[in-house]
Amino acid sequence: MNYNNILSETNKGLTTISINRPSKLNALNRETINELHQAFKVADEDKKTKVIIITGSGEKAFVAGADISEFADYSVSEGSDLASEGQALLFDYVANLATPVIAAVNGFALGGGLELAMAAHFRIASDNAKMGLPEVSLGVIPGYGGTQRLPQLIGKGRAMELIMTAGMIDAQTAKNYGLVNHVTSQEELMPLVEKIASKIMRNSSVAIAAAICAINAGFEAGENGFNAEISQFGKCFGTADFKEGTTAFLEKRRADFPGK
Ligand code: COA
């Protein structure tokens, strides 16, 4: 598929989606959000793709935020539509994808960029990365899930301070806060992400999808995560992956999961 603002390539079970507007520090305009939705959908439906990596092109930015030039003139209703459409098409969509999504944060991840990284299932950063939700410096608040996912990941007090100050934290602070899982050099970022992805790929994709669903349920209003876990746990017993995983263990061999 041809895209104007992103690149997507699949190799050995790994689909890497790169936001490719480096001259605008990969800022997310509406067209980019639509293209990302499409690329994530294609990768999720592709049986060969076991893990998706989201990253930014160039050496400076993951994503420097929503494209400010696009929404500067919006009205109240256009503003709320922007947030609700973006959340549905991209941020909630990614967070609830059955295929694991890792954000390789390779530079500035600000505003919508940090919100996209936080929608991914976990994050790995290069040591030049800078992260923050600077929206209040523009007279607006995070609208792509940032007010909810940042406190979930780093705690309410830290999130309040980071959002109120419109500050930026470096990669090491982000790791200390639990916002990113690992920090590495720029050169080692993709090799490290790929190494972790290859460990994920050895496991049952069906069980991983069930785990994502159960973990996310605990963060959804009105859902009971423990009940979701019981339901997903039970469903696993009806899968070919479960039969293969348990049989392989008992036969003292490595499992070869059919992915169903
Ligand atoms: N929306 C639209 N364009 C953006 C952008 C954004 N969020 N972030 C960067 N750009 C554009 C700049 O306008 C500039 O374009 P130009 O060359 O046509 O003028 C280009 O990307 C390079 O950015 P620049 O500001 O010159 O780079 P810098 O190294 O001096 O500063 C940042 C880097 C990230 C500190 C700065 O770009 C910035 O503060 N960006 C906005 C961050 C933000 O508020 N995000 C939240 C949006 S809700």
PDB file of N, CA, C and O in Angstrom, residues 8-80:
ATOM      1  N   SER A   8       5.777   1.574   5.815  1.00  0.00           N
ATOM      2  CA  SER A   8       5.467   0.343   6.532  1.00  0.00           C
ATOM      3  C   SER A   8       6.162  -0.802   5.833  1.00  0.00           C
ATOM      4  O   SER A   8       6.019  -0.956   4.618  1.00  0.00           O
ATOM      5  N   GLU A   9       6.946  -1.559   6.583  1.00  0.00           N
ATOM      6  CA  GLU A   9       7.572  -2.730   5.953  1.00  0.00           C
ATOM      7  C   GLU A   9       7.528  -3.927   6.889  1.00  0.00           C
ATOM      8  O   GLU A   9       7.610  -3.775   8.114  1.00  0.00           O
ATOM      9  N   THR A  10       7.362  -5.098   6.280  1.00  0.00           N
ATOM     10  CA  THR A  10       7.246  -6.326   7.075  1.00  0.00           C
ATOM     11  C   THR A  10       8.405  -7.238   6.737  1.00  0.00           C
ATOM     12  O   THR A  10       8.706  -7.467   5.567  1.00  0.00           O
ATOM     13  N   ASN A  11       9.059  -7.738   7.796  1.00  0.00           N
ATOM     14  CA  ASN A  11      10.200  -8.612   7.603  1.00  0.00           C
ATOM     15  C   ASN A  11      10.242  -9.609   8.759  1.00  0.00           C
ATOM     16  O   ASN A  11      10.270  -9.199   9.914  1.00  0.00           O
ATOM     17  N   LYS A  12      10.219 -10.880   8.439  1.00  0.00           N
ATOM     18  CA  LYS A  12      10.327 -11.955   9.447  1.00  0.00           C
ATOM     19  C   LYS A  12       9.380 -11.753  10.627  1.00  0.00           C
ATOM     20  O   LYS A  12       9.807 -11.755  11.796  1.00  0.00           O
ATOM     21  N   GLY A  13       8.109 -11.545  10.322  1.00  0.00           N
ATOM     22  CA  GLY A  13       7.098 -11.459  11.375  1.00  0.00           C
ATOM     23  C   GLY A  13       6.986 -10.110  12.062  1.00  0.00           C
ATOM     24  O   GLY A  13       6.161  -9.923  12.960  1.00  0.00           O
ATOM     25  N   LEU A  14       7.834  -9.171  11.650  1.00  0.00           N
ATOM     26  CA  LEU A  14       7.863  -7.868  12.306  1.00  0.00           C
ATOM     27  C   LEU A  14       7.430  -6.803  11.309  1.00  0.00           C
ATOM     28  O   LEU A  14       8.036  -6.681  10.244  1.00  0.00           O
ATOM     29  N   THR A  15       6.394  -6.034  11.627  1.00  0.00           N
ATOM     30  CA  THR A  15       6.023  -4.898  10.778  1.00  0.00           C
ATOM     31  C   THR A  15       6.492  -3.612  11.457  1.00  0.00           C
ATOM     32  O   THR A  15       6.152  -3.368  12.622  1.00  0.00           O
ATOM     33  N   THR A  16       7.311  -2.842  10.743  1.00  0.00           N
ATOM     34  CA  THR A  16       7.794  -1.569  11.280  1.00  0.00           C
ATOM     35  C   THR A  16       7.078  -0.446  10.556  1.00  0.00           C
ATOM     36  O   THR A  16       7.167  -0.329   9.324  1.00  0.00           O
ATOM     37  N   ILE A  17       6.352   0.359  11.318  1.00  0.00           N
ATOM     38  CA  ILE A  17       5.647   1.512  10.759  1.00  0.00           C
ATOM     39  C   ILE A  17       6.411   2.762  11.205  1.00  0.00           C
ATOM     40  O   ILE A  17       6.622   2.964  12.412  1.00  0.00           O
ATOM     41  N   SER A  18       6.849   3.568  10.240  1.00  0.00           N
ATOM     42  CA  SER A  18       7.594   4.798  10.573  1.00  0.00           C
ATOM     43  C   SER A  18       6.802   6.005  10.100  1.00  0.00           C
ATOM     44  O   SER A  18       6.401   6.070   8.933  1.00  0.00           O
ATOM     45  N   ILE A  19       6.631   6.967  10.994  1.00  0.00           N
ATOM     46  CA  ILE A  19       6.006   8.223  10.584  1.00  0.00           C
ATOM     47  C   ILE A  19       7.084   9.002   9.850  1.00  0.00           C
ATOM     48  O   ILE A  19       8.197   9.172  10.345  1.00  0.00           O
ATOM     49  N   ASN A  20       6.760   9.443   8.645  1.00  0.00           N
ATOM     50  CA  ASN A  20       7.813   9.920   7.739  1.00  0.00           C
ATOM     51  C   ASN A  20       7.556  11.353   7.268  1.00  0.00           C
ATOM     52  O   ASN A  20       7.355  11.601   6.084  1.00  0.00           O
ATOM     53  N   ARG A  21       7.557  12.283   8.247  1.00  0.00           N
ATOM     54  CA  ARG A  21       7.491  13.716   7.921  1.00  0.00           C
ATOM     55  C   ARG A  21       8.627  14.401   8.672  1.00  0.00           C
ATOM     56  O   ARG A  21       8.371  15.309   9.506  1.00  0.00           O
ATOM     57  N   PRO A  22       9.866  13.987   8.452  1.00  0.00           N
ATOM     58  CA  PRO A  22      10.952  14.501   9.311  1.00  0.00           C
ATOM     59  C   PRO A  22      11.082  16.011   9.270  1.00  0.00           C
ATOM     60  O   PRO A  22      11.455  16.622  10.283  1.00  0.00           O
ATOM     61  N   SER A  23      10.740  16.656   8.140  1.00  0.00           N
ATOM     62  CA  SER A  23      10.899  18.119   8.093  1.00  0.00           C
ATOM     63  C   SER A  23       9.910  18.810   9.027  1.00  0.00           C
ATOM     64  O   SER A  23      10.106  19.960   9.424  1.00  0.00           O
ATOM     65  N   LYS A  24       8.842  18.108   9.418  1.00  0.00           N
ATOM     66  CA  LYS A  24       7.868  18.643  10.394  1.00  0.00           C
ATOM     67  C   LYS A  24       7.970  17.857  11.708  1.00  0.00           C
ATOM     68  O   LYS A  24       6.996  17.786  12.485  1.00  0.00           O
ATOM     69  N   LEU A  25       9.131  17.300  11.928  1.00  0.00           N
ATOM     70  CA  LEU A  25       9.378  16.479  13.136  1.00  0.00           C
ATOM     71  C   LEU A  25       8.263  15.437  13.339  1.00  0.00           C
ATOM     72  O   LEU A  25       7.890  15.122  14.469  1.00  0.00           O
ATOM     73  N   ASN A  26       7.782  14.916  12.204  1.00  0.00           N
ATOM     74  CA  ASN A  26       6.781  13.833  12.183  1.00  0.00           C
ATOM     75  C   ASN A  26       5.461  14.201  12.867  1.00  0.00           C
ATOM     76  O   ASN A  26       4.748  13.319  13.369  1.00  0.00           O
ATOM     77  N   ALA A  27       5.138  15.496  12.877  1.00  0.00           N
ATOM     78  CA  ALA A  27       3.875  15.943  13.487  1.00  0.00           C
ATOM     79  C   ALA A  27       2.695  15.217  12.848  1.00  0.00           C
ATOM     80  O   ALA A  27       2.674  14.953  11.639  1.00  0.00           O
ATOM     81  N   LEU A  28       1.701  14.928  13.675  1.00  0.00           N
ATOM     82  CA  LEU A  28       0.550  14.126  13.235  1.00  0.00           C
ATOM     83  C   LEU A  28      -0.557  15.020  12.693  1.00  0.00           C
ATOM     84  O   LEU A  28      -1.280  15.646  13.474  1.00  0.00           O
ATOM     85  N   ASN A  29      -0.684  15.083  11.376  1.00  0.00           N
ATOM     86  CA  ASN A  29      -1.868  15.742  10.815  1.00  0.00           C
ATOM     87  C   ASN A  29      -2.941  14.671  10.590  1.00  0.00           C
ATOM     88  O   ASN A  29      -2.715  13.478  10.824  1.00  0.00           O
ATOM     89  N   ARG A  30      -4.100  15.095  10.147  1.00  0.00           N
ATOM     90  CA  ARG A  30      -5.220  14.142  10.008  1.00  0.00           C
ATOM     91  C   ARG A  30      -4.898  13.044   9.009  1.00  0.00           C
ATOM     92  O   ARG A  30      -5.247  11.879   9.214  1.00  0.00           O
ATOM     93  N   GLU A  31      -4.252  13.439   7.906  1.00  0.00           N
ATOM     94  CA  GLU A  31      -3.929  12.437   6.882  1.00  0.00           C
ATOM     95  C   GLU A  31      -2.998  11.370   7.461  1.00  0.00           C
ATOM     96  O   GLU A  31      -3.168  10.169   7.213  1.00  0.00           O
ATOM     97  N   THR A  32      -2.034  11.802   8.274  1.00  0.00           N
ATOM     98  CA  THR A  32      -1.103  10.837   8.878  1.00  0.00           C
ATOM     99  C   THR A  32      -1.846   9.903   9.832  1.00  0.00           C
ATOM    100  O   THR A  32      -1.600   8.694   9.862  1.00  0.00           O
ATOM    101  N   ILE A  33      -2.772  10.466  10.601  1.00  0.00           N
ATOM    102  CA  ILE A  33      -3.553   9.624  11.528  1.00  0.00           C
ATOM    103  C   ILE A  33      -4.373   8.594  10.749  1.00  0.00           C
ATOM    104  O   ILE A  33      -4.412   7.420  11.112  1.00  0.00           O
ATOM    105  N   ASN A  34      -4.972   9.008   9.638  1.00  0.00           N
ATOM    106  CA  ASN A  34      -5.732   8.059   8.812  1.00  0.00           C
ATOM    107  C   ASN A  34      -4.825   6.985   8.234  1.00  0.00           C
ATOM    108  O   ASN A  34      -5.175   5.805   8.210  1.00  0.00           O
ATOM    109  N   GLU A  35      -3.656   7.413   7.766  1.00  0.00           N
ATOM    110  CA  GLU A  35      -2.725   6.422   7.193  1.00  0.00           C
ATOM    111  C   GLU A  35      -2.220   5.451   8.262  1.00  0.00           C
ATOM    112  O   GLU A  35      -2.079   4.261   8.013  1.00  0.00           O
ATOM    113  N   LEU A  36      -1.955   5.985   9.466  1.00  0.00           N
ATOM    114  CA  LEU A  36      -1.506   5.095  10.547  1.00  0.00           C
ATOM    115  C   LEU A  36      -2.597   4.080  10.883  1.00  0.00           C
ATOM    116  O   LEU A  36      -2.315   2.900  11.080  1.00  0.00           O
ATOM    117  N   HIS A  37      -3.841   4.547  10.937  1.00  0.00           N
ATOM    118  CA  HIS A  37      -4.946   3.613  11.205  1.00  0.00           C
ATOM    119  C   HIS A  37      -4.931   2.470  10.182  1.00  0.00           C
ATOM    120  O   HIS A  37      -5.007   1.294  10.539  1.00  0.00           O
ATOM    121  N   GLN A  38      -4.800   2.870   8.914  1.00  0.00           N
ATOM    122  CA  GLN A  38      -4.813   1.879   7.839  1.00  0.00           C
ATOM    123  C   GLN A  38      -3.632   0.903   7.981  1.00  0.00           C
ATOM    124  O   GLN A  38      -3.802  -0.320   7.870  1.00  0.00           O
ATOM    125  N   ALA A  39      -2.446   1.439   8.248  1.00  0.00           N
ATOM    126  CA  ALA A  39      -1.253   0.582   8.339  1.00  0.00           C
ATOM    127  C   ALA A  39      -1.340  -0.368   9.540  1.00  0.00           C
ATOM    128  O   ALA A  39      -0.958  -1.550   9.432  1.00  0.00           O
ATOM    129  N   PHE A  40      -1.844   0.128  10.678  1.00  0.00           N
ATOM    130  CA  PHE A  40      -1.999  -0.761  11.840  1.00  0.00           C
ATOM    131  C   PHE A  40      -3.041  -1.847  11.547  1.00  0.00           C
ATOM    132  O   PHE A  40      -2.867  -3.001  11.934  1.00  0.00           O
ATOM    133  N   LYS A  41      -4.100  -1.473  10.833  1.00  0.00           N
ATOM    134  CA  LYS A  41      -5.162  -2.432  10.516  1.00  0.00           C
ATOM    135  C   LYS A  41      -4.617  -3.544   9.613  1.00  0.00           C
ATOM    136  O   LYS A  41      -4.828  -4.730   9.855  1.00  0.00           O
ATOM    137  N   VAL A  42      -3.885  -3.115   8.591  1.00  0.00           N
ATOM    138  CA  VAL A  42      -3.309  -4.091   7.644  1.00  0.00           C
ATOM    139  C   VAL A  42      -2.363  -5.034   8.398  1.00  0.00           C
ATOM    140  O   VAL A  42      -2.410  -6.252   8.233  1.00  0.00           O
ATOM    141  N   ALA A  43      -1.507  -4.468   9.254  1.00  0.00           N
ATOM    142  CA  ALA A  43      -0.529  -5.300   9.980  1.00  0.00           C
ATOM    143  C   ALA A  43      -1.243  -6.256  10.935  1.00  0.00           C
ATOM    144  O   ALA A  43      -0.874  -7.427  11.056  1.00  0.00           O
ATOM    145  N   ASP A  44      -2.283  -5.765  11.602  1.00  0.00           N
ATOM    146  CA  ASP A  44      -2.997  -6.602  12.578  1.00  0.00           C
ATOM    147  C   ASP A  44      -3.719  -7.756  11.884  1.00  0.00           C
ATOM    148  O   ASP A  44      -3.838  -8.848  12.429  1.00  0.00           O
ATOM    149  N   GLU A  45      -4.197  -7.503  10.657  1.00  0.00           N
ATOM    150  CA  GLU A  45      -4.940  -8.544   9.931  1.00  0.00           C
ATOM    151  C   GLU A  45      -4.007  -9.497   9.185  1.00  0.00           C
ATOM    152  O   GLU A  45      -4.450 -10.531   8.694  1.00  0.00           O
ATOM    153  N   ASP A  46      -2.737  -9.118   9.091  1.00  0.00           N
ATOM    154  CA  ASP A  46      -1.762  -9.937   8.372  1.00  0.00           C
ATOM    155  C   ASP A  46      -1.283 -11.051   9.310  1.00  0.00           C
ATOM    156  O   ASP A  46      -0.658 -10.779  10.332  1.00  0.00           O
ATOM    157  N   LYS A  47      -1.597 -12.292   8.960  1.00  0.00           N
ATOM    158  CA  LYS A  47      -1.265 -13.418   9.843  1.00  0.00           C
ATOM    159  C   LYS A  47       0.246 -13.543  10.054  1.00  0.00           C
ATOM    160  O   LYS A  47       0.704 -14.099  11.058  1.00  0.00           O
ATOM    161  N   LYS A  48       1.025 -13.019   9.114  1.00  0.00           N
ATOM    162  CA  LYS A  48       2.494 -13.157   9.225  1.00  0.00           C
ATOM    163  C   LYS A  48       3.073 -12.189  10.268  1.00  0.00           C
ATOM    164  O   LYS A  48       4.129 -12.433  10.812  1.00  0.00           O
ATOM    165  N   THR A  49       2.368 -11.085  10.506  1.00  0.00           N
ATOM    166  CA  THR A  49       2.893 -10.080  11.452  1.00  0.00           C
ATOM    167  C   THR A  49       2.616 -10.500  12.891  1.00  0.00           C
ATOM    168  O   THR A  49       1.473 -10.646  13.291  1.00  0.00           O
ATOM    169  N   LYS A  50       3.691 -10.682  13.656  1.00  0.00           N
ATOM    170  CA  LYS A  50       3.545 -11.090  15.067  1.00  0.00           C
ATOM    171  C   LYS A  50       3.749  -9.924  16.028  1.00  0.00           C
ATOM    172  O   LYS A  50       3.276  -9.954  17.158  1.00  0.00           O
ATOM    173  N   VAL A  51       4.537  -8.933  15.598  1.00  0.00           N
ATOM    174  CA  VAL A  51       4.797  -7.756  16.430  1.00  0.00           C
ATOM    175  C   VAL A  51       4.848  -6.532  15.514  1.00  0.00           C
ATOM    176  O   VAL A  51       5.345  -6.626  14.378  1.00  0.00           O
ATOM    177  N   ILE A  52       4.347  -5.406  16.008  1.00  0.00           N
ATOM    178  CA  ILE A  52       4.401  -4.145  15.249  1.00  0.00           C
ATOM    179  C   ILE A  52       5.281  -3.156  16.023  1.00  0.00           C
ATOM    180  O   ILE A  52       5.137  -3.021  17.247  1.00  0.00           O
ATOM    181  N   ILE A  53       6.181  -2.504  15.302  1.00  0.00           N
ATOM    182  CA  ILE A  53       6.992  -1.439  15.906  1.00  0.00           C
ATOM    183  C   ILE A  53       6.520  -0.122  15.305  1.00  0.00           C
ATOM    184  O   ILE A  53       6.348  -0.023  14.085  1.00  0.00           O
ATOM    185  N   ILE A  54       6.340   0.878  16.157  1.00  0.00           N
ATOM    186  CA  ILE A  54       6.026   2.221  15.656  1.00  0.00           C
ATOM    187  C   ILE A  54       7.191   3.132  16.022  1.00  0.00           C
ATOM    188  O   ILE A  54       7.646   3.145  17.161  1.00  0.00           O
ATOM    189  N   THR A  55       7.680   3.883  15.021  1.00  0.00           N
ATOM    190  CA  THR A  55       8.800   4.772  15.270  1.00  0.00           C
ATOM    191  C   THR A  55       8.700   5.988  14.354  1.00  0.00           C
ATOM    192  O   THR A  55       7.750   6.112  13.577  1.00  0.00           O
ATOM    193  N   GLY A  56       9.671   6.899  14.470  1.00  0.00           N
ATOM    194  CA  GLY A  56       9.670   8.097  13.626  1.00  0.00           C
ATOM    195  C   GLY A  56      10.875   8.102  12.706  1.00  0.00           C
ATOM    196  O   GLY A  56      11.941   7.595  13.071  1.00  0.00           O
ATOM    197  N   SER A  57      10.709   8.681  11.518  1.00  0.00           N
ATOM    198  CA  SER A  57      11.841   8.794  10.588  1.00  0.00           C
ATOM    199  C   SER A  57      12.760   9.925  11.035  1.00  0.00           C
ATOM    200  O   SER A  57      12.311  10.902  11.633  1.00  0.00           O
ATOM    201  N   GLY A  58      14.025   9.796  10.691  1.00  0.00           N
ATOM    202  CA  GLY A  58      14.993  10.840  11.029  1.00  0.00           C
ATOM    203  C   GLY A  58      15.583  10.603  12.414  1.00  0.00           C
ATOM    204  O   GLY A  58      15.152   9.698  13.141  1.00  0.00           O
ATOM    205  N   GLU A  59      16.537  11.448  12.765  1.00  0.00           N
ATOM    206  CA  GLU A  59      17.254  11.220  14.028  1.00  0.00           C
ATOM    207  C   GLU A  59      16.786  12.144  15.144  1.00  0.00           C
ATOM    208  O   GLU A  59      17.288  12.074  16.259  1.00  0.00           O
ATOM    209  N   LYS A  60      15.832  12.998  14.837  1.00  0.00           N
ATOM    210  CA  LYS A  60      15.489  14.030  15.815  1.00  0.00           C
ATOM    211  C   LYS A  60      14.193  13.748  16.574  1.00  0.00           C
ATOM    212  O   LYS A  60      14.083  14.083  17.747  1.00  0.00           O
ATOM    213  N   ALA A  61      13.222  13.184  15.869  1.00  0.00           N
ATOM    214  CA  ALA A  61      11.903  13.088  16.493  1.00  0.00           C
ATOM    215  C   ALA A  61      11.245  11.731  16.292  1.00  0.00           C
ATOM    216  O   ALA A  61      11.347  11.137  15.210  1.00  0.00           O
ATOM    217  N   PHE A  62      10.552  11.291  17.337  1.00  0.00           N
ATOM    218  CA  PHE A  62       9.556  10.224  17.181  1.00  0.00           C
ATOM    219  C   PHE A  62       8.343  10.919  16.551  1.00  0.00           C
ATOM    220  O   PHE A  62       8.088  10.756  15.371  1.00  0.00           O
ATOM    221  N   VAL A  63       7.698  11.768  17.315  1.00  0.00           N
ATOM    222  CA  VAL A  63       6.613  12.632  16.819  1.00  0.00           C
ATOM    223  C   VAL A  63       6.560  13.864  17.735  1.00  0.00           C
ATOM    224  O   VAL A  63       6.438  13.715  18.953  1.00  0.00           O
ATOM    225  N   ALA A  64       6.663  15.072  17.145  1.00  0.00           N
ATOM    226  CA  ALA A  64       6.663  16.304  17.965  1.00  0.00           C
ATOM    227  C   ALA A  64       5.250  16.813  18.232  1.00  0.00           C
ATOM    228  O   ALA A  64       5.065  18.003  18.510  1.00  0.00           O
ATOM    229  N   GLY A  65       4.246  15.938  18.109  1.00  0.00           N
ATOM    230  CA  GLY A  65       2.897  16.331  18.509  1.00  0.00           C
ATOM    231  C   GLY A  65       1.903  16.325  17.370  1.00  0.00           C
ATOM    232  O   GLY A  65       2.248  16.035  16.222  1.00  0.00           O
ATOM    233  N   ALA A  66       0.667  16.652  17.725  1.00  0.00           N
ATOM    234  CA  ALA A  66      -0.347  16.872  16.695  1.00  0.00           C
ATOM    235  C   ALA A  66       0.104  18.078  15.880  1.00  0.00           C
ATOM    236  O   ALA A  66       0.826  18.942  16.391  1.00  0.00           O
ATOM    237  N   ASP A  67      -0.309  18.129  14.624  1.00  0.00           N
ATOM    238  CA  ASP A  67       0.119  19.226  13.741  1.00  0.00           C
ATOM    239  C   ASP A  67      -0.623  20.509  14.130  1.00  0.00           C
ATOM    240  O   ASP A  67      -1.818  20.665  13.847  1.00  0.00           O
ATOM    241  N   ILE A  68       0.112  21.413  14.781  1.00  0.00           N
ATOM    242  CA  ILE A  68      -0.507  22.629  15.335  1.00  0.00           C
ATOM    243  C   ILE A  68      -1.089  23.495  14.218  1.00  0.00           C
ATOM    244  O   ILE A  68      -2.143  24.127  14.385  1.00  0.00           O
ATOM    245  N   SER A  69      -0.443  23.492  13.044  1.00  0.00           N
ATOM    246  CA  SER A  69      -0.909  24.356  11.949  1.00  0.00           C
ATOM    247  C   SER A  69      -2.299  23.939  11.469  1.00  0.00           C
ATOM    248  O   SER A  69      -3.042  24.739  10.923  1.00  0.00           O
ATOM    249  N   GLU A  70      -2.661  22.673  11.721  1.00  0.00           N
ATOM    250  CA  GLU A  70      -3.933  22.175  11.210  1.00  0.00           C
ATOM    251  C   GLU A  70      -5.120  22.553  12.104  1.00  0.00           C
ATOM    252  O   GLU A  70      -6.231  22.759  11.619  1.00  0.00           O
ATOM    253  N   PHE A  71      -4.892  22.652  13.424  1.00  0.00           N
ATOM    254  CA  PHE A  71      -6.050  22.858  14.304  1.00  0.00           C
ATOM    255  C   PHE A  71      -6.130  24.265  14.919  1.00  0.00           C
ATOM    256  O   PHE A  71      -7.037  24.556  15.688  1.00  0.00           O
ATOM    257  N   ALA A  72      -5.171  25.134  14.544  1.00  0.00           N
ATOM    258  CA  ALA A  72      -5.109  26.463  15.183  1.00  0.00           C
ATOM    259  C   ALA A  72      -6.425  27.245  15.052  1.00  0.00           C
ATOM    260  O   ALA A  72      -6.759  28.050  15.927  1.00  0.00           O
ATOM    261  N   ASP A  73      -7.194  27.028  13.965  1.00  0.00           N
ATOM    262  CA  ASP A  73      -8.432  27.789  13.747  1.00  0.00           C
ATOM    263  C   ASP A  73      -9.703  27.025  14.126  1.00  0.00           C
ATOM    264  O   ASP A  73     -10.803  27.463  13.800  1.00  0.00           O
ATOM    265  N   TYR A  74      -9.574  25.863  14.751  1.00  0.00           N
ATOM    266  CA  TYR A  74     -10.758  25.042  14.990  1.00  0.00           C
ATOM    267  C   TYR A  74     -11.721  25.666  15.999  1.00  0.00           C
ATOM    268  O   TYR A  74     -11.304  26.361  16.930  1.00  0.00           O
ATOM    269  N   SER A  75     -12.997  25.340  15.843  1.00  0.00           N
ATOM    270  CA  SER A  75     -14.039  25.754  16.799  1.00  0.00           C
ATOM    271  C   SER A  75     -14.128  24.699  17.911  1.00  0.00           C
ATOM    272  O   SER A  75     -13.464  23.657  17.847  1.00  0.00           O
ATOM    273  N   VAL A  76     -15.006  24.957  18.888  1.00  0.00           N
ATOM    274  CA  VAL A  76     -15.197  24.005  20.003  1.00  0.00           C
ATOM    275  C   VAL A  76     -15.597  22.630  19.469  1.00  0.00           C
ATOM    276  O   VAL A  76     -15.035  21.599  19.848  1.00  0.00           O
ATOM    277  N   SER A  77     -16.573  22.590  18.548  1.00  0.00           N
ATOM    278  CA  SER A  77     -17.020  21.269  18.084  1.00  0.00           C
ATOM    279  C   SER A  77     -15.957  20.594  17.211  1.00  0.00           C
ATOM    280  O   SER A  77     -15.762  19.386  17.289  1.00  0.00           O
ATOM    281  N   GLU A  78     -15.240  21.403  16.419  1.00  0.00           N
ATOM    282  CA  GLU A  78     -14.164  20.802  15.613  1.00  0.00           C
ATOM    283  C   GLU A  78     -13.056  20.253  16.523  1.00  0.00           C
ATOM    284  O   GLU A  78     -12.466  19.210  16.233  1.00  0.00           O
ATOM    285  N   GLY A  79     -12.798  20.961  17.630  1.00  0.00           N
ATOM    286  CA  GLY A  79     -11.793  20.491  18.587  1.00  0.00           C
ATOM    287  C   GLY A  79     -12.193  19.161  19.204  1.00  0.00           C
ATOM    288  O   GLY A  79     -11.397  18.222  19.263  1.00  0.00           O
ATOM    289  N   SER A  80     -13.464  19.066  19.633  1.00  0.00           N
ATOM    290  CA  SER A  80     -13.845  17.790  20.260  1.00  0.00           C
ATOM    291  C   SER A  80     -13.925  16.673  19.230  1.00  0.00           C
ATOM    292  O   SER A  80     -13.573  15.524  19.532  1.00  0.00           O
TER     293      SER A  80
END
